[in-house]
PDB file of C-alpha atoms in Angstrom:
ATOM      1  CA  LEU A   9     -19.298  -2.962  10.511  1.00 47.00           C
ATOM      2  CA  SER A  10     -20.615  -4.918   7.800  1.00 45.00           C
ATOM      3  CA  ASP A  11     -22.025  -5.038   4.208  1.00 49.00           C
ATOM      4  CA  ASP A  12     -25.937  -6.154   5.603  1.00 53.00           C
ATOM      5  CA  ALA A  13     -25.439  -3.876   8.477  1.00 58.00           C
ATOM      6  CA  SER A  14     -27.470  -0.472   8.369  1.00 74.00           C
ATOM      7  CA  VAL A  15     -25.276   2.055  10.858  1.00 81.00           C
ATOM      8  CA  THR A  16     -26.867   5.212  12.100  1.00 81.00           C
ATOM      9  CA  LEU A  17     -24.457   7.381  14.356  1.00 84.00           C
ATOM     10  CA  GLY A  18     -26.552   9.975  16.757  1.00 79.00           C
ATOM     11  CA  ALA A  19     -26.740  13.362  17.008  1.00 83.00           C
ATOM     12  CA  SER A  20     -23.193  14.768  18.543  1.00 82.00           C
ATOM     13  CA  ALA A  21     -21.939  11.227  19.366  1.00 83.00           C
ATOM     14  CA  PHE A  22     -18.406  12.541  19.722  1.00 87.00           C
ATOM     15  CA  SER A  23     -18.879  15.527  20.491  1.00 86.00           C
ATOM     16  CA  GLY A  24     -16.270  16.567  23.032  1.00 85.00           C
ATOM     17  CA  CYS A  25     -14.255  13.651  22.419  1.00 85.00           C
ATOM     18  CA  THR A  26     -11.228  16.143  22.223  1.00 85.00           C
ATOM     19  CA  SER A  27      -8.382  13.439  22.365  1.00 85.00           C
ATOM     20  CA  LEU A  28      -9.836  10.992  19.398  1.00 86.00           C
ATOM     21  CA  SER A  29      -7.371  11.434  16.879  1.00 87.00           C
ATOM     22  CA  THR A  30      -7.455   8.029  14.816  1.00 91.00           C
ATOM     23  CA  VAL A  31      -9.748   5.921  13.783  1.00 90.00           C
ATOM     24  CA  TYR A  32      -9.488   2.564  12.435  1.00 92.00           C
ATOM     25  CA  ILE A  33     -11.391   0.527   9.981  1.00 91.00           C
ATOM     26  CA  SER A  34     -11.587  -2.449   7.757  1.00 92.00           C
ATOM     27  CA  ASP A  35     -14.155  -2.017   5.220  1.00 94.00           C
ATOM     28  CA  LEU A  36     -14.182   1.159   3.566  1.00 95.00           C
ATOM     29  CA  ALA A  37     -17.583   0.288   1.752  1.00 94.00           C
ATOM     30  CA  ALA A  38     -19.524  -0.198   5.298  1.00 93.00           C
ATOM     31  CA  TRP A  39     -17.850   3.316   6.140  1.00 93.00           C
ATOM     32  CA  CYS A  40     -19.221   5.275   3.305  1.00 94.00           C
ATOM     33  CA  GLY A  41     -22.517   3.949   4.014  1.00 93.00           C
ATOM     34  CA  VAL A  42     -22.835   5.019   7.658  1.00 92.00           C
ATOM     35  CA  ASP A  43     -25.405   7.836   8.601  1.00 90.00           C
ATOM     36  CA  SER A  44     -24.054  10.031  10.462  1.00 90.00           C
ATOM     37  CA  THR A  45     -26.507  12.616  11.738  1.00 87.00           C
ATOM     38  CA  ASN A  46     -24.411  15.829  11.993  1.00 90.00           C
ATOM     39  CA  HIS A  47     -20.698  16.479  11.791  1.00 90.00           C
ATOM     40  CA  GLU A  48     -20.362  15.525  15.401  1.00 89.00           C
ATOM     41  CA  SER A  49     -21.638  12.325  15.316  1.00 88.00           C
ATOM     42  CA  ASN A  50     -18.354  11.297  13.096  1.00 87.00           C
ATOM     43  CA  PRO A  51     -15.597  10.614  14.783  1.00 88.00           C
ATOM     44  CA  LEU A  52     -13.357  12.110  11.992  1.00 89.00           C
ATOM     45  CA  HIS A  53     -14.771  15.561  12.697  1.00 85.00           C
ATOM     46  CA  LEU A  54     -11.827  16.743  14.985  1.00 82.00           C
ATOM     47  CA  GLY A  55      -9.308  16.202  12.160  1.00 77.00           C
ATOM     48  CA  GLY A  56      -9.033  12.583  12.763  1.00 81.00           C
ATOM     49  CA  GLU A  57      -6.782  10.138  10.783  1.00 89.00           C
ATOM     50  CA  LEU A  58      -8.641   7.349   9.060  1.00 90.00           C
ATOM     51  CA  MET A  59      -6.609   3.974   9.153  1.00 90.00           C
ATOM     52  CA  LEU A  60      -7.805   1.390   6.887  1.00 92.00           C
ATOM     53  CA  ASP A  61      -6.390  -1.937   7.772  1.00 92.00           C
ATOM     54  CA  ASN A  62      -3.869  -0.354   9.860  1.00 89.00           C
ATOM     55  CA  GLU A  63      -2.576   1.631   7.335  1.00 90.00           C
ATOM     56  CA  MET A  64      -3.060   5.274   6.808  1.00 91.00           C
ATOM     57  CA  GLY A  65      -5.793   6.365   4.623  1.00 90.00           C
ATOM     58  CA  THR A  66      -4.938   8.429   2.241  1.00 94.00           C
ATOM     59  CA  ARG A  67      -6.877   7.800  -0.976  1.00 95.00           C
ATOM     60  CA  VAL A  68     -10.647   6.993  -1.013  1.00 96.00           C
ATOM     61  CA  ASP A  69     -11.016   5.075  -4.032  1.00 96.00           C
ATOM     62  CA  THR A  70     -15.164   4.324  -3.495  1.00 96.00           C
ATOM     63  CA  PRO A  71     -15.464   0.280  -4.118  1.00 96.00           C
ATOM     64  CA  GLU A  72     -17.247  -0.741  -6.395  1.00 94.00           C
ATOM     65  CA  ASP A  73     -21.193  -1.566  -5.612  1.00 93.00           C
ATOM     66  CA  VAL A  74     -21.147   1.767  -3.522  1.00 96.00           C
ATOM     67  CA  THR A  75     -23.366   3.939  -4.741  1.00 96.00           C
ATOM     68  CA  GLU A  76     -23.380   6.350  -2.450  1.00 97.00           C
ATOM     69  CA  VAL A  77     -20.771   8.384  -0.151  1.00 97.00           C
ATOM     70  CA  LYS A  78     -23.423   9.318   2.918  1.00 96.00           C
ATOM     71  CA  PRO A  79     -23.365  12.698   4.630  1.00 96.00           C
ATOM     72  CA  TYR A  80     -20.538  13.629   7.184  1.00 95.00           C
ATOM     73  CA  ALA A  81     -18.754  10.075   5.989  1.00 95.00           C
ATOM     74  CA  PHE A  82     -14.913  11.942   6.144  1.00 95.00           C
ATOM     75  CA  TYR A  83     -15.848  15.093   7.497  1.00 95.00           C
ATOM     76  CA  GLY A  84     -12.463  16.475   8.953  1.00 92.00           C
ATOM     77  CA  ALA A  85     -10.482  13.740   7.791  1.00 92.00           C
ATOM     78  CA  ASN A  86      -7.028  14.847   8.398  1.00 88.00           C
ATOM     79  CA  ALA A  87      -4.328  12.683   5.904  1.00 91.00           C
ATOM     80  CA  ILE A  88      -7.029  11.859   2.644  1.00 95.00           C
ATOM     81  CA  VAL A  89      -5.236  13.463  -0.609  1.00 97.00           C
ATOM     82  CA  SER A  90      -7.310  11.634  -2.903  1.00 97.00           C
ATOM     83  CA  VAL A  91     -10.650  10.861  -3.964  1.00 98.00           C
ATOM     84  CA  THR A  92     -11.822   8.656  -6.865  1.00 97.00           C
ATOM     85  CA  ALA A  93     -15.541   7.571  -7.757  1.00 96.00           C
ATOM     86  CA  SER A  94     -15.871   4.093  -8.905  1.00 95.00           C
ATOM     87  CA  GLU A  95     -18.106   3.406 -11.931  1.00 94.00           C
ATOM     88  CA  ASP A  96     -20.823   2.672  -9.240  1.00 96.00           C
ATOM     89  CA  LEU A  97     -20.788   5.687  -7.519  1.00 97.00           C
ATOM     90  CA  LYS A  98     -23.985   8.132  -8.124  1.00 96.00           C
ATOM     91  CA  LYS A  99     -23.987  10.447  -5.050  1.00 97.00           C
ATOM     92  CA  ILE A 100     -21.855  12.375  -2.802  1.00 97.00           C
ATOM     93  CA  GLY A 101     -23.605  13.519   0.125  1.00 97.00           C
ATOM     94  CA  ASP A 102     -23.673  17.069   2.369  1.00 97.00           C
ATOM     95  CA  PHE A 103     -20.396  17.612   3.852  1.00 97.00           C
ATOM     96  CA  ALA A 104     -18.746  14.043   2.875  1.00 97.00           C
ATOM     97  CA  PHE A 105     -15.534  15.788   2.517  1.00 97.00           C
ATOM     98  CA  TYR A 106     -15.773  18.901   4.099  1.00 96.00           C
ATOM     99  CA  GLY A 107     -12.688  20.388   5.881  1.00 94.00           C
ATOM    100  CA  ASN A 108     -10.193  17.511   4.732  1.00 94.00           C
ATOM    101  CA  LYS A 109      -7.189  19.517   4.990  1.00 92.00           C
ATOM    102  CA  MET A 110      -4.830  17.629   2.797  1.00 95.00           C
ATOM    103  CA  LEU A 111      -7.531  16.705   0.091  1.00 97.00           C
ATOM    104  CA  GLU A 112      -5.659  17.841  -3.131  1.00 97.00           C
ATOM    105  CA  THR A 113      -7.777  15.805  -5.555  1.00 97.00           C
ATOM    106  CA  ALA A 114     -11.198  14.240  -6.510  1.00 97.00           C
ATOM    107  CA  ASN A 115     -11.931  12.505  -9.914  1.00 97.00           C
ATOM    108  CA  LEU A 116     -15.328  12.012 -10.170  1.00 95.00           C
ATOM    109  CA  SER A 117     -15.666  11.367 -13.674  1.00 91.00           C
ATOM    110  CA  SER A 118     -17.649   8.492 -13.455  1.00 90.00           C
ATOM    111  CA  GLU A 119     -20.958   8.502 -15.793  1.00 89.00           C
ATOM    112  CA  LEU A 120     -23.144   7.693 -13.026  1.00 92.00           C
ATOM    113  CA  VAL A 121     -21.898  10.500 -10.499  1.00 94.00           C
ATOM    114  CA  LYS A 122     -25.143  12.700 -10.503  1.00 93.00           C
ATOM    115  CA  SER A 123     -25.128  14.324  -7.529  1.00 94.00           C
ATOM    116  CA  VAL A 124     -22.300  16.218  -5.455  1.00 94.00           C
ATOM    117  CA  GLY A 125     -23.876  17.639  -2.236  1.00 95.00           C
ATOM    118  CA  ALA A 126     -24.111  20.868  -0.152  1.00 94.00           C
ATOM    119  CA  ASN A 127     -20.376  21.593   1.304  1.00 95.00           C
ATOM    120  CA  ALA A 128     -19.032  18.155  -0.019  1.00 96.00           C
ATOM    121  CA  PHE A 129     -15.754  19.346  -0.430  1.00 96.00           C
ATOM    122  CA  ALA A 130     -16.164  22.839   1.105  1.00 94.00           C
ATOM    123  CA  SER A 131     -13.204  24.082   3.145  1.00 94.00           C
ATOM    124  CA  CYS A 132     -10.260  22.031   1.643  1.00 95.00           C
ATOM    125  CA  GLU A 133      -7.930  24.701   1.275  1.00 93.00           C
ATOM    126  CA  ARG A 134      -5.077  22.209  -0.834  1.00 95.00           C
ATOM    127  CA  PHE A 135      -7.741  21.129  -3.160  1.00 95.00           C
ATOM    128  CA  THR A 136      -6.499  21.979  -6.835  1.00 95.00           C
ATOM    129  CA  SER A 137      -7.730  19.558  -9.300  1.00 95.00           C
ATOM    130  CA  LEU A 138     -11.252  18.320  -9.971  1.00 94.00           C
ATOM    131  CA  SER A 139     -12.715  16.275 -12.911  1.00 94.00           C
ATOM    132  CA  LEU A 140     -16.699  15.648 -13.316  1.00 90.00           C
ATOM    133  CA  GLY A 141     -18.833  13.434 -15.648  1.00 87.00           C
ATOM    134  CA  CYS A 142     -20.825  13.992 -18.126  1.00 84.00           C
ATOM    135  CA  ASN A 143     -23.678  13.044 -16.185  1.00 87.00           C
ATOM    136  CA  ILE A 144     -23.358  15.682 -13.087  1.00 87.00           C
ATOM    137  CA  GLY A 145     -26.600  16.735 -12.455  1.00 84.00           C
ATOM    138  CA  THR A 146     -27.078  18.787  -9.226  1.00 85.00           C
ATOM    139  CA  LEU A 147     -24.120  20.458  -7.521  1.00 87.00           C
ATOM    140  CA  GLY A 148     -25.269  21.144  -3.899  1.00 89.00           C
ATOM    141  CA  GLU A 149     -24.983  24.969  -2.596  1.00 88.00           C
ATOM    142  CA  GLY A 150     -21.741  25.626  -1.859  1.00 89.00           C
ATOM    143  CA  ALA A 151     -20.048  22.516  -2.811  1.00 91.00           C
ATOM    144  CA  PHE A 152     -16.849  23.800  -3.232  1.00 91.00           C
ATOM    145  CA  THR A 153     -16.638  26.798  -0.953  1.00 89.00           C
ATOM    146  CA  GLY A 154     -13.324  28.073   0.439  1.00 91.00           C
ATOM    147  CA  CYS A 155     -11.386  25.544  -2.110  1.00 91.00           C
ATOM    148  CA  THR A 156      -9.039  28.534  -2.706  1.00 88.00           C
ATOM    149  CA  ALA A 157      -6.330  26.501  -4.662  1.00 92.00           C
ATOM    150  CA  LEU A 158      -8.526  25.168  -7.249  1.00 90.00           C
ATOM    151  CA  THR A 159      -7.128  25.635 -10.332  1.00 88.00           C
ATOM    152  CA  SER A 160      -7.982  23.133 -12.332  1.00 90.00           C
ATOM    153  CA  VAL A 161     -11.745  21.663 -13.323  1.00 88.00           C
ATOM    154  CA  GLU A 162     -12.320  19.297 -16.087  1.00 89.00           C
ATOM    155  CA  ALA A 163     -15.957  18.628 -16.931  1.00 83.00           C
ATOM    156  CA  TYR A 164     -18.188  17.297 -20.037  1.00 76.00           C
ATOM    157  CA  ASN A 165     -21.145  18.619 -21.470  1.00 73.00           C
ATOM    158  CA  LEU A 166     -22.488  20.969 -18.762  1.00 74.00           C
ATOM    159  CA  THR A 167     -25.228  23.224 -19.929  1.00 76.00           C
ATOM    160  CA  PRO A 168     -25.257  26.726 -18.896  1.00 81.00           C
ATOM    161  CA  ALA A 169     -27.022  26.210 -16.168  1.00 77.00           C
ATOM    162  CA  GLN A 170     -24.965  23.564 -14.516  1.00 74.00           C
ATOM    163  CA  ILE A 171     -22.068  26.123 -15.128  1.00 77.00           C
ATOM    164  CA  ALA A 172     -23.832  28.561 -13.381  1.00 77.00           C
ATOM    165  CA  ASP A 173     -24.689  26.472 -10.455  1.00 73.00           C
ATOM    166  CA  PHE A 174     -20.724  25.058 -10.397  1.00 75.00           C
ATOM    167  CA  GLU A 175     -19.383  28.832 -10.340  1.00 77.00           C
ATOM    168  CA  GLU A 176     -22.169  29.439  -7.197  1.00 73.00           C
ATOM    169  CA  ALA A 177     -21.103  26.027  -5.389  1.00 71.00           C
ATOM    170  CA  VAL A 178     -16.933  27.171  -5.593  1.00 72.00           C
ATOM    171  CA  TYR A 179     -17.887  31.025  -4.828  1.00 67.00           C
ATOM    172  CA  GLN A 180     -20.838  30.479  -2.275  1.00 61.00           C
ATOM    173  CA  THR A 181     -19.546  32.127   1.125  1.00 47.00           C
ATOM    174  CA  HIS A 182     -20.296  30.207   4.597  1.00 41.00           C
ATOM    175  CA  ASP A 183     -21.557  32.949   6.361  1.00 40.00           C
ATOM    176  CA  HIS A 184     -24.296  34.835   4.511  1.00 33.00           C
ATOM    177  CA  GLY A 185     -25.069  32.410   1.688  1.00 36.00           C
ATOM    178  CA  ARG A 186     -23.856  34.915  -1.230  1.00 33.00           C
ATOM    179  CA  ASP A 187     -21.155  34.490  -3.952  1.00 35.00           C
ATOM    180  CA  HIS A 188     -17.836  36.713  -3.535  1.00 32.00           C
ATOM    181  CA  LYS A 189     -19.167  38.616  -6.811  1.00 33.00           C
ATOM    182  CA  ALA A 190     -22.188  39.772  -5.103  1.00 32.00           C
ATOM    183  CA  GLN A 191     -20.397  40.750  -1.849  1.00 32.00           C
ATOM    184  CA  GLU A 192     -17.671  42.682  -3.489  1.00 34.00           C
ATOM    185  CA  LYS A 193     -20.639  44.711  -5.239  1.00 34.00           C
ATOM    186  CA  ASP A 194     -22.469  45.431  -1.939  1.00 37.00           C
ATOM    187  CA  GLU A 195     -19.043  46.361  -0.684  1.00 39.00           C
ATOM    188  CA  THR A 196     -17.457  48.845  -3.103  1.00 40.00           C
ATOM    189  CA  GLY A 197     -20.956  50.532  -3.466  1.00 42.00           C
TER     190      GLY A 197
END
């Protein structure tokens, strides 16, 4: 992959590739820009390990000049522990870090980060700490659903509507699209 190339992975390109356990890349910026049609078009979706220049990819520090992490870019990656947005990052796509088993922290405090996509960090069960910048405008539906260990959120200048959106992004359920509070109310009568 090169910075000049536009790469699209077709629907379910890696479906059924159950023996695939490691993905080797040499250009993190190019990987962030790969268009995956769905989760099965990303080779990491099976819980694979990402090797960047033959070293285990435990940190995703978005490179300068990367303005977007495309949808499904790191879906299911097994060893990523932290994500840090560069000063140029504006958007994290839908399902970008979905199901990252080891992910603990995300620093999205760059002033340019305006959008976190639907289910972008959903089902990251070890995810404990999140920093959001002052210009966040959109938190996609269920962006942090299933992040049951999330105990520290640092956010600045959020409007009441954005706080409500954040709460919905955290408490949204996968199966019914309702928040846990509404579900508890339904169950208790």
